[in-house]
mmCIF file of C-alpha atoms in Angstrom:
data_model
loop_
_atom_site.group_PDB
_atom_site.id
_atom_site.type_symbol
_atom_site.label_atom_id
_atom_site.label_comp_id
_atom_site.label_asym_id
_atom_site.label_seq_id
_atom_site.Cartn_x
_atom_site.Cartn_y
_atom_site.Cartn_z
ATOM 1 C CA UNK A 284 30.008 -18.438 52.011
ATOM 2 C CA UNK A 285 29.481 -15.196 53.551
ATOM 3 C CA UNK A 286 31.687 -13.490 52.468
ATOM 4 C CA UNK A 287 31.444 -14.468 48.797
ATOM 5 C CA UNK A 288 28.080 -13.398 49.018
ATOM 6 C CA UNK A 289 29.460 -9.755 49.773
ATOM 7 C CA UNK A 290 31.690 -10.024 46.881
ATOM 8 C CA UNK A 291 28.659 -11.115 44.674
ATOM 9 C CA UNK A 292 26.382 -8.895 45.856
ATOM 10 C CA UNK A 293 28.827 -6.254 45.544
ATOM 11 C CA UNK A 294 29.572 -6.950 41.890
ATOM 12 C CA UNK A 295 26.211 -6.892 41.105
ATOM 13 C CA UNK A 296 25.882 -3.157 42.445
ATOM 14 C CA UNK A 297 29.481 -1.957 40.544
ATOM 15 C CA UNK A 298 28.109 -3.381 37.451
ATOM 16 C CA UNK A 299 25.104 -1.362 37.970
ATOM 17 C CA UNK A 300 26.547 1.681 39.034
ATOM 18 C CA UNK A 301 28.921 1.353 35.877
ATOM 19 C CA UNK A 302 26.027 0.698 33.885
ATOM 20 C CA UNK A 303 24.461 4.163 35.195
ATOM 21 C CA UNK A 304 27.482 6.474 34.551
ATOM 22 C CA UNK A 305 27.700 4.694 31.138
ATOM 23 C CA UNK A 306 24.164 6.143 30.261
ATOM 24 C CA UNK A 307 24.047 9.134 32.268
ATOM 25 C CA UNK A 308 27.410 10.639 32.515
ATOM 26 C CA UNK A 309 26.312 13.763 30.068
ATOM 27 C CA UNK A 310 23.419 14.123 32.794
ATOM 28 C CA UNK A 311 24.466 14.018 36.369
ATOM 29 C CA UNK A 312 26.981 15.495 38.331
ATOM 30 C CA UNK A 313 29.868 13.083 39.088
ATOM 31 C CA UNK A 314 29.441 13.468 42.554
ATOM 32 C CA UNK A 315 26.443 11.266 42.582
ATOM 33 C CA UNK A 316 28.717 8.199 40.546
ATOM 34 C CA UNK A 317 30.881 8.981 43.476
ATOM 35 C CA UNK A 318 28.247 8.785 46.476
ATOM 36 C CA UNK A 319 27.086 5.112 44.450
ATOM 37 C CA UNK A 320 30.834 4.099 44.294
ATOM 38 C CA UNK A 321 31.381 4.521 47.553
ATOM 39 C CA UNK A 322 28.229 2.568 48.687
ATOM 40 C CA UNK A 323 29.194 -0.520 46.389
ATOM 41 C CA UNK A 324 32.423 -0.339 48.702
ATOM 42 C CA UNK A 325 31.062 -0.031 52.061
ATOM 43 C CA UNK A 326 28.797 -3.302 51.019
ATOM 44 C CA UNK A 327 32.268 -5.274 49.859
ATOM 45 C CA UNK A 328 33.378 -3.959 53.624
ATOM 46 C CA UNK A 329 30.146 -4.866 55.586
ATOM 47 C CA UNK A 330 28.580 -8.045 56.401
ATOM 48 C CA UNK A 331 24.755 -7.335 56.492
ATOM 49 C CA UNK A 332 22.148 -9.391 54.953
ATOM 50 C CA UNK A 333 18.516 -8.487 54.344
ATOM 51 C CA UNK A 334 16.743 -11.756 54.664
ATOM 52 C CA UNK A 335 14.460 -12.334 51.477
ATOM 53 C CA UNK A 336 12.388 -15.974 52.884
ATOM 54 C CA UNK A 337 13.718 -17.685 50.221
ATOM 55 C CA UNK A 338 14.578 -21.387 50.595
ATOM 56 C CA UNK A 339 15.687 -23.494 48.146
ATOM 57 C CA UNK A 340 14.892 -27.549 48.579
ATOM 58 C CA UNK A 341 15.502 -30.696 46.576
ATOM 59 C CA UNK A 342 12.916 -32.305 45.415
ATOM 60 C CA UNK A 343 11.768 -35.472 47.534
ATOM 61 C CA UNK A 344 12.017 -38.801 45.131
ATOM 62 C CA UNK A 345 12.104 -42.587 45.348
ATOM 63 C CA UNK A 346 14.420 -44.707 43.649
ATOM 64 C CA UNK A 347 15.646 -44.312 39.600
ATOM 65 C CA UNK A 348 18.715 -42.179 38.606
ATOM 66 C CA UNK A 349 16.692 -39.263 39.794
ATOM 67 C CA UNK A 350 17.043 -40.631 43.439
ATOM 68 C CA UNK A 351 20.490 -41.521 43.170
ATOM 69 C CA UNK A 352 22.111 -38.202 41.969
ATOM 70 C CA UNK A 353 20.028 -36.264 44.830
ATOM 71 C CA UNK A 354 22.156 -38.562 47.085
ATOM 72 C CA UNK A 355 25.556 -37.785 45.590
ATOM 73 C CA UNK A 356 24.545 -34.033 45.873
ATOM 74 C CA UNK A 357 23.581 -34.244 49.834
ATOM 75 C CA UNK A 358 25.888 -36.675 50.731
ATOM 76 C CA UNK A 359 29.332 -36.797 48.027
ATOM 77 C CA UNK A 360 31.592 -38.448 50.433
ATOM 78 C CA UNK A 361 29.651 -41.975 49.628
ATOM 79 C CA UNK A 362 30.612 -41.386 46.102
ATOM 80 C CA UNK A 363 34.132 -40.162 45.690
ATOM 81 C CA UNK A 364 35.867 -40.112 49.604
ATOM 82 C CA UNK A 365 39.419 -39.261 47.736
ATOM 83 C CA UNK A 366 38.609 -36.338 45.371
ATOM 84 C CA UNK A 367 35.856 -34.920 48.266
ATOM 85 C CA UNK A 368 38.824 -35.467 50.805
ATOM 86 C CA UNK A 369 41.321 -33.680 48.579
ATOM 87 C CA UNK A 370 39.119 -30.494 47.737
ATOM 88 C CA UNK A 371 38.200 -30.113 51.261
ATOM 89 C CA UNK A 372 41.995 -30.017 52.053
ATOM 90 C CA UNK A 373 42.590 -27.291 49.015
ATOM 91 C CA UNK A 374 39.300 -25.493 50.488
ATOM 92 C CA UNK A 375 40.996 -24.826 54.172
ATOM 93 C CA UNK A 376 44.078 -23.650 52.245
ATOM 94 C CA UNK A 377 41.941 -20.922 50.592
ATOM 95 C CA UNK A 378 41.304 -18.600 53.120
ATOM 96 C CA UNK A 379 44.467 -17.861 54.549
ATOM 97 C CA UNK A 380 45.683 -17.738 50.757
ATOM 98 C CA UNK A 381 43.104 -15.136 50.493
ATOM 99 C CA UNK A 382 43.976 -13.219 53.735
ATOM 100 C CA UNK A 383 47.835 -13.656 52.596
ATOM 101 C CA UNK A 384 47.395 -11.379 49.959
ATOM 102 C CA UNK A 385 45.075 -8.977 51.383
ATOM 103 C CA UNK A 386 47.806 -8.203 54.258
ATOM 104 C CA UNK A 387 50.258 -7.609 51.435
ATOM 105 C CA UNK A 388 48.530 -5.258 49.560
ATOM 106 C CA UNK A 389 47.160 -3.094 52.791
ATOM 107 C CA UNK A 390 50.663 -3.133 53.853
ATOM 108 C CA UNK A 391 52.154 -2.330 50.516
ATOM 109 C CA UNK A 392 50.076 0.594 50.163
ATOM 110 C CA UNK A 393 51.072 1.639 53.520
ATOM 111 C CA UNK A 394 54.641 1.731 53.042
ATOM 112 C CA UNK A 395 54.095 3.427 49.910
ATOM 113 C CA UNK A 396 52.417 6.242 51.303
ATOM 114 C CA UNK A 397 54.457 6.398 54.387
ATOM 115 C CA UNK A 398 57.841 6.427 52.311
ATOM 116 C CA UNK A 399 56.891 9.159 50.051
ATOM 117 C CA UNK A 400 55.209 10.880 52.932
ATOM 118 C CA UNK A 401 59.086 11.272 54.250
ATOM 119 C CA UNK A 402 59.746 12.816 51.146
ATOM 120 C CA UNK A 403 57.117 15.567 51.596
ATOM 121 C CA UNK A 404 59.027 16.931 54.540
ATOM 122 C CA UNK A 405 61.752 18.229 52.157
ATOM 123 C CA UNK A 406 58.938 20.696 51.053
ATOM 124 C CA UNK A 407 59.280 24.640 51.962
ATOM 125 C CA UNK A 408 55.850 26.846 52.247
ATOM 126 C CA UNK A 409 55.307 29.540 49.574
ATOM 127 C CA UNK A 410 57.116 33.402 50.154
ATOM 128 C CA UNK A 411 54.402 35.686 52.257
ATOM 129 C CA UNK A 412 53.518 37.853 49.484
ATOM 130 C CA UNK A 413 51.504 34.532 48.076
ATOM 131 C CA UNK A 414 49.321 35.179 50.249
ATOM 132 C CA UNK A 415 48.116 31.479 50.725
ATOM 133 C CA UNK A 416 47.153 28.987 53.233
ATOM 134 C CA UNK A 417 49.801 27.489 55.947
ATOM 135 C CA UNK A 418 48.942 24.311 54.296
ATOM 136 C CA UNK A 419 50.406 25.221 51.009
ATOM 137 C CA UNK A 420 54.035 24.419 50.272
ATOM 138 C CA UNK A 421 56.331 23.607 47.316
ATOM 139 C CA UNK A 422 58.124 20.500 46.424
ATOM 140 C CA UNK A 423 61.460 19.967 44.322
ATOM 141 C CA UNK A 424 60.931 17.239 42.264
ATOM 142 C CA UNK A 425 56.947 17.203 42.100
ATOM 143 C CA UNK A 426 55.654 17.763 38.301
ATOM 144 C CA UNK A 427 51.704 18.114 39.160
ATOM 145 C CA UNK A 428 50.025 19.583 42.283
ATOM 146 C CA UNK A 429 48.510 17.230 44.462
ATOM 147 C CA UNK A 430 46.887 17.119 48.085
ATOM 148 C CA UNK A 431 47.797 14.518 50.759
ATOM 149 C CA UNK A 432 47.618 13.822 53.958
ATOM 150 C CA UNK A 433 44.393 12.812 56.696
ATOM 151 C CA UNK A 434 44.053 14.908 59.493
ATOM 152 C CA UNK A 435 46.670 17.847 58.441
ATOM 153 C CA UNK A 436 46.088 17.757 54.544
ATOM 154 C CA UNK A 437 48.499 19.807 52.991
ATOM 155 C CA UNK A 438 48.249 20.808 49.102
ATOM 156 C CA UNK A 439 51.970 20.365 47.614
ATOM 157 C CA UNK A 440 52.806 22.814 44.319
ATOM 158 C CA UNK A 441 56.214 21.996 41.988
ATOM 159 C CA UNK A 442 58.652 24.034 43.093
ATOM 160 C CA UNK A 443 59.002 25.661 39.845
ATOM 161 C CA UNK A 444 55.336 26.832 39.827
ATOM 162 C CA UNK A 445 54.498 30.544 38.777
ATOM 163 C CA UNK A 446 52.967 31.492 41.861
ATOM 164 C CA UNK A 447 52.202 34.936 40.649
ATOM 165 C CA UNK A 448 49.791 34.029 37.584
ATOM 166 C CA UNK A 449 46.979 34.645 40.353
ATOM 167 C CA UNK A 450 44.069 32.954 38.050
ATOM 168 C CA UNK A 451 45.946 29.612 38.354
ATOM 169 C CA UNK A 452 46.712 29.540 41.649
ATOM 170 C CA UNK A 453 43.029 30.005 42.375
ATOM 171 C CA UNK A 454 41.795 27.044 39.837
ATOM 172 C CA UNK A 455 44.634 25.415 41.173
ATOM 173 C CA UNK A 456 43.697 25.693 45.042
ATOM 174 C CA UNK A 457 40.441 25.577 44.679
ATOM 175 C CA UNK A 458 40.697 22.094 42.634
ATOM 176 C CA UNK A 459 42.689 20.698 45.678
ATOM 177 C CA UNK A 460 40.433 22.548 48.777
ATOM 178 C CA UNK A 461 37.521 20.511 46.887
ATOM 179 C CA UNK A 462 39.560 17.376 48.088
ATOM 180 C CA UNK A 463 39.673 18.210 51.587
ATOM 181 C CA UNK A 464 35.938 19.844 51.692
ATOM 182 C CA UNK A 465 34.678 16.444 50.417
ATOM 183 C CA UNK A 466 36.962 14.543 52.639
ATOM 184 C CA UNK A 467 37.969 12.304 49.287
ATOM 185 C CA UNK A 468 41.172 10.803 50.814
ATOM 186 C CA UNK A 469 38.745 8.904 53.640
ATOM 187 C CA UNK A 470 36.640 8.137 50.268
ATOM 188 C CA UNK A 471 39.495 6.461 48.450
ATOM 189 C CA UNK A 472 40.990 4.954 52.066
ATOM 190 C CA UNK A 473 37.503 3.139 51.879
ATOM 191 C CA UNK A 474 37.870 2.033 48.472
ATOM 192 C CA UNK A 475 41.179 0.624 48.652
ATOM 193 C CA UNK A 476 40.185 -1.489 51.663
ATOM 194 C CA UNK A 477 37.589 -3.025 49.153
ATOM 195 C CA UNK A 478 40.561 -3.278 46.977
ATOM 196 C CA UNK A 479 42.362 -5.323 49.558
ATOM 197 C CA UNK A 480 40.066 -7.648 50.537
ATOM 198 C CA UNK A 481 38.207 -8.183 46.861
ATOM 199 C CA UNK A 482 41.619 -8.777 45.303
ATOM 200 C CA UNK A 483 40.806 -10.974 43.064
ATOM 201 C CA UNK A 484 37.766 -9.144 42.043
ATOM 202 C CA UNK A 485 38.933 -7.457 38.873
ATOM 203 C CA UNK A 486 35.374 -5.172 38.799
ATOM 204 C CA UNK A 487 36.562 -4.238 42.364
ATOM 205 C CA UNK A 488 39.502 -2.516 41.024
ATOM 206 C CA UNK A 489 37.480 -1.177 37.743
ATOM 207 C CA UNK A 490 35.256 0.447 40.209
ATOM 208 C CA UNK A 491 38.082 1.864 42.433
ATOM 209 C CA UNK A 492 39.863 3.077 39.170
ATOM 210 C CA UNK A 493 36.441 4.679 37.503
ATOM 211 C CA UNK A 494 35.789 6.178 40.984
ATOM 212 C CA UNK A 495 39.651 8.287 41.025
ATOM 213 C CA UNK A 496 37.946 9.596 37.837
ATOM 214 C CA UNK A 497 35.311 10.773 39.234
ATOM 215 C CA UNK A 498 36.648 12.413 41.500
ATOM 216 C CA UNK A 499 38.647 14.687 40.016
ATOM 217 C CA UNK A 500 36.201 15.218 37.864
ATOM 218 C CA UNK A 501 33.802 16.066 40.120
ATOM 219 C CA UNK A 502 36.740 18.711 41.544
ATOM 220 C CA UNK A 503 36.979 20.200 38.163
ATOM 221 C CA UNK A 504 33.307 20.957 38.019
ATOM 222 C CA UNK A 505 33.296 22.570 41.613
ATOM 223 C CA UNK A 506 36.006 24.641 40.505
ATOM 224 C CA UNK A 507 33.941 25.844 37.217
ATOM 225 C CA UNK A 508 30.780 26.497 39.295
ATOM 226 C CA UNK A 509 32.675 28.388 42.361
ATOM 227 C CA UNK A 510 35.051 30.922 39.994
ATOM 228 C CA UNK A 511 32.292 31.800 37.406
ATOM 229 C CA UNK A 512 32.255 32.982 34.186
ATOM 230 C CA UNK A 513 33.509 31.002 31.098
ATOM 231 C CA UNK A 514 36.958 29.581 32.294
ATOM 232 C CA UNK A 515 36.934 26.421 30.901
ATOM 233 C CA UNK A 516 39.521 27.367 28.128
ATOM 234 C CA UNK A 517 41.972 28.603 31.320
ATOM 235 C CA UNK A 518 41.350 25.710 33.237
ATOM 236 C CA UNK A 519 41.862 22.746 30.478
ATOM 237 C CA UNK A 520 45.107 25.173 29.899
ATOM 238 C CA UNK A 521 46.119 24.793 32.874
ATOM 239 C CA UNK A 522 45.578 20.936 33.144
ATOM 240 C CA UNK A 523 47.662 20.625 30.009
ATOM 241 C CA UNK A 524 50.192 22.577 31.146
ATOM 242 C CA UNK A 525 50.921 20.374 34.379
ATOM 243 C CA UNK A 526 50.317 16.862 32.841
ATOM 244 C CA UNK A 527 53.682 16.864 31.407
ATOM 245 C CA UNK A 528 56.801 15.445 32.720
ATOM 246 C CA UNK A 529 57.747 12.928 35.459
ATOM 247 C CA UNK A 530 55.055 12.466 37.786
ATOM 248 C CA UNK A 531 56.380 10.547 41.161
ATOM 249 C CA UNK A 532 52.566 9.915 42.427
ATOM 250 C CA UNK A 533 51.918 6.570 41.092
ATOM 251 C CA UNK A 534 52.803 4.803 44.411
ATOM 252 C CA UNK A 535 50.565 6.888 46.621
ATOM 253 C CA UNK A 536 46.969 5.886 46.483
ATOM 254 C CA UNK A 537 46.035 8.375 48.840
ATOM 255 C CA UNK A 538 47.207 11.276 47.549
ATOM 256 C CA UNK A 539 45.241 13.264 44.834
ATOM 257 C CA UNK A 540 47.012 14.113 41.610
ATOM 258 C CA UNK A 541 46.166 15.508 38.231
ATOM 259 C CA UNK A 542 45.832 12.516 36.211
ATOM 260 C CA UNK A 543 43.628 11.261 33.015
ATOM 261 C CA UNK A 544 43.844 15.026 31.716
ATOM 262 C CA UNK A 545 41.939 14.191 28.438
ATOM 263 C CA UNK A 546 39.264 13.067 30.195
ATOM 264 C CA UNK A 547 38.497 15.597 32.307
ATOM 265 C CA UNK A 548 39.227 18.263 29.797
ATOM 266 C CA UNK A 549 36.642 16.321 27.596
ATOM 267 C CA UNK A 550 34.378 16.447 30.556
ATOM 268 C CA UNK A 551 34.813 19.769 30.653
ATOM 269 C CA UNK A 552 34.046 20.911 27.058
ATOM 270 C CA UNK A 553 30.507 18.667 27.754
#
């Protein structure tokens, strides 16, 4: 019961945080959706109760129909031993269905990450005259920046990418240094693990999705504020520019990619 009482509870503060952004989007910075996402998370993921002194109790009765369905409620195995016997059997089945799937996604995610992580090796860092970070490198086969990684996060560029147009290198970089500044890949490791153990939650996963939007929306303004001046035109330019083609992120969760460009360019132009 506990633990459905996290998942309610929960629920109750997604649909309220959803509820918020709805009517306030135009208003407030994303990064405050994001700070409420995450704490809608962290109370699917922890197991504290404020006690309220609520109690609820049956009403005491003698005799009549009243009488006799209070007795079916407190005590159902005089009434029906088969069908009570049954559902209790089906109810000790439930949990390990529950932690079943849980293990499978949190290891499916895993090996995701961990497979594609092998194919990050293959990537070479940018010539010296770049002038760029250690932590900067090119990828064949990548169609869209993105950062990755937990302790040595490393921002990955197409290996096709104009290094020289200086401008969006900067918006570029200083989309993906947001990332790591905010320390958004321990943000979205927390909301998966919601993920995993709310599975069958479907608002869990709305909130986990609406969150990843968020995010890099929240990127996009940081990169507005910190270059200055009127670049918004540049910078939804640039987000056009690497939307298209193949993009070989889906299966990483933890990595940070440019995705749902015509929302954040509309976010932009607001």
């Amino acid at each position: 019961m506990t633990f459905l009482r996290m998942s309610l509870i929960g629920t109750g503060m997604i649909l309220t945080v959803a509820l918020l952004r709805l009517l306030l989007q135009r208003k407030v910075h994303r990064s405050v959706f994001l700070v409420l996402w995450v704490i809608a998370a962290l109370r699917l993921l922890i197991p504290v109760f404020i006690p309220t002194g609520v109690q609820i109790a049956l009403p005491q009765t003698d005799g009549g129909f009243a009488a006799a369905a209070v007795r079916t409620i407190v005590h159902p195995t005089q009434a029906q031993p088969a069908a009570i016997s049954a559902v209790s059997g089906a109810a000790k089945l439930l949990p390990w269905a529950w932690l079943s799937v849980a293990v499978l996604l949190l290891l499916g995610f895993l090996l995701s990450h961990l497979r594609l992580r092998r194919s990050f090796r293959f990537s070479v860092p940018l010539p010296a005259e770049a002038e760029v970070a250690p932590n900067v490198r090119l990828l064949d086969g990548l169609a869209s920046p993105l950062t990755y990684g937990v302790f040595r996060p490393t921002i990955l560029l197409p290996a096709g990418f104009d290094w020289h147009d200086r401008e969006k290198l900067e918006q570029i970089l200083t989309h993906e240094k947001t990332h790591i500044l905010h320390r958004d890949v321990l943000v979205k490791g927390i909301l998966l693990s919601a993920c995993c153990l709310h599975w069958f939650n479907p608002l869990v996963w709305l909130s986990f999705c609406l969150a990843g939007k968020d995010m890099e929306m929240s990127c996009d303004e940081a990169v507005i504020r910190k270059i200055g001046g009127d670049v918004r035109a540049d910078y939804s330019a640039s987000l056009l520019t690497l939307a298209t083609g193949r993009r070989i992120i889906a299966g990483t969760p933890l990595a940070f990619g440019e995705g749902d460009t015509k929302g954040r360019i509309n976010n932009l132009s607001k």
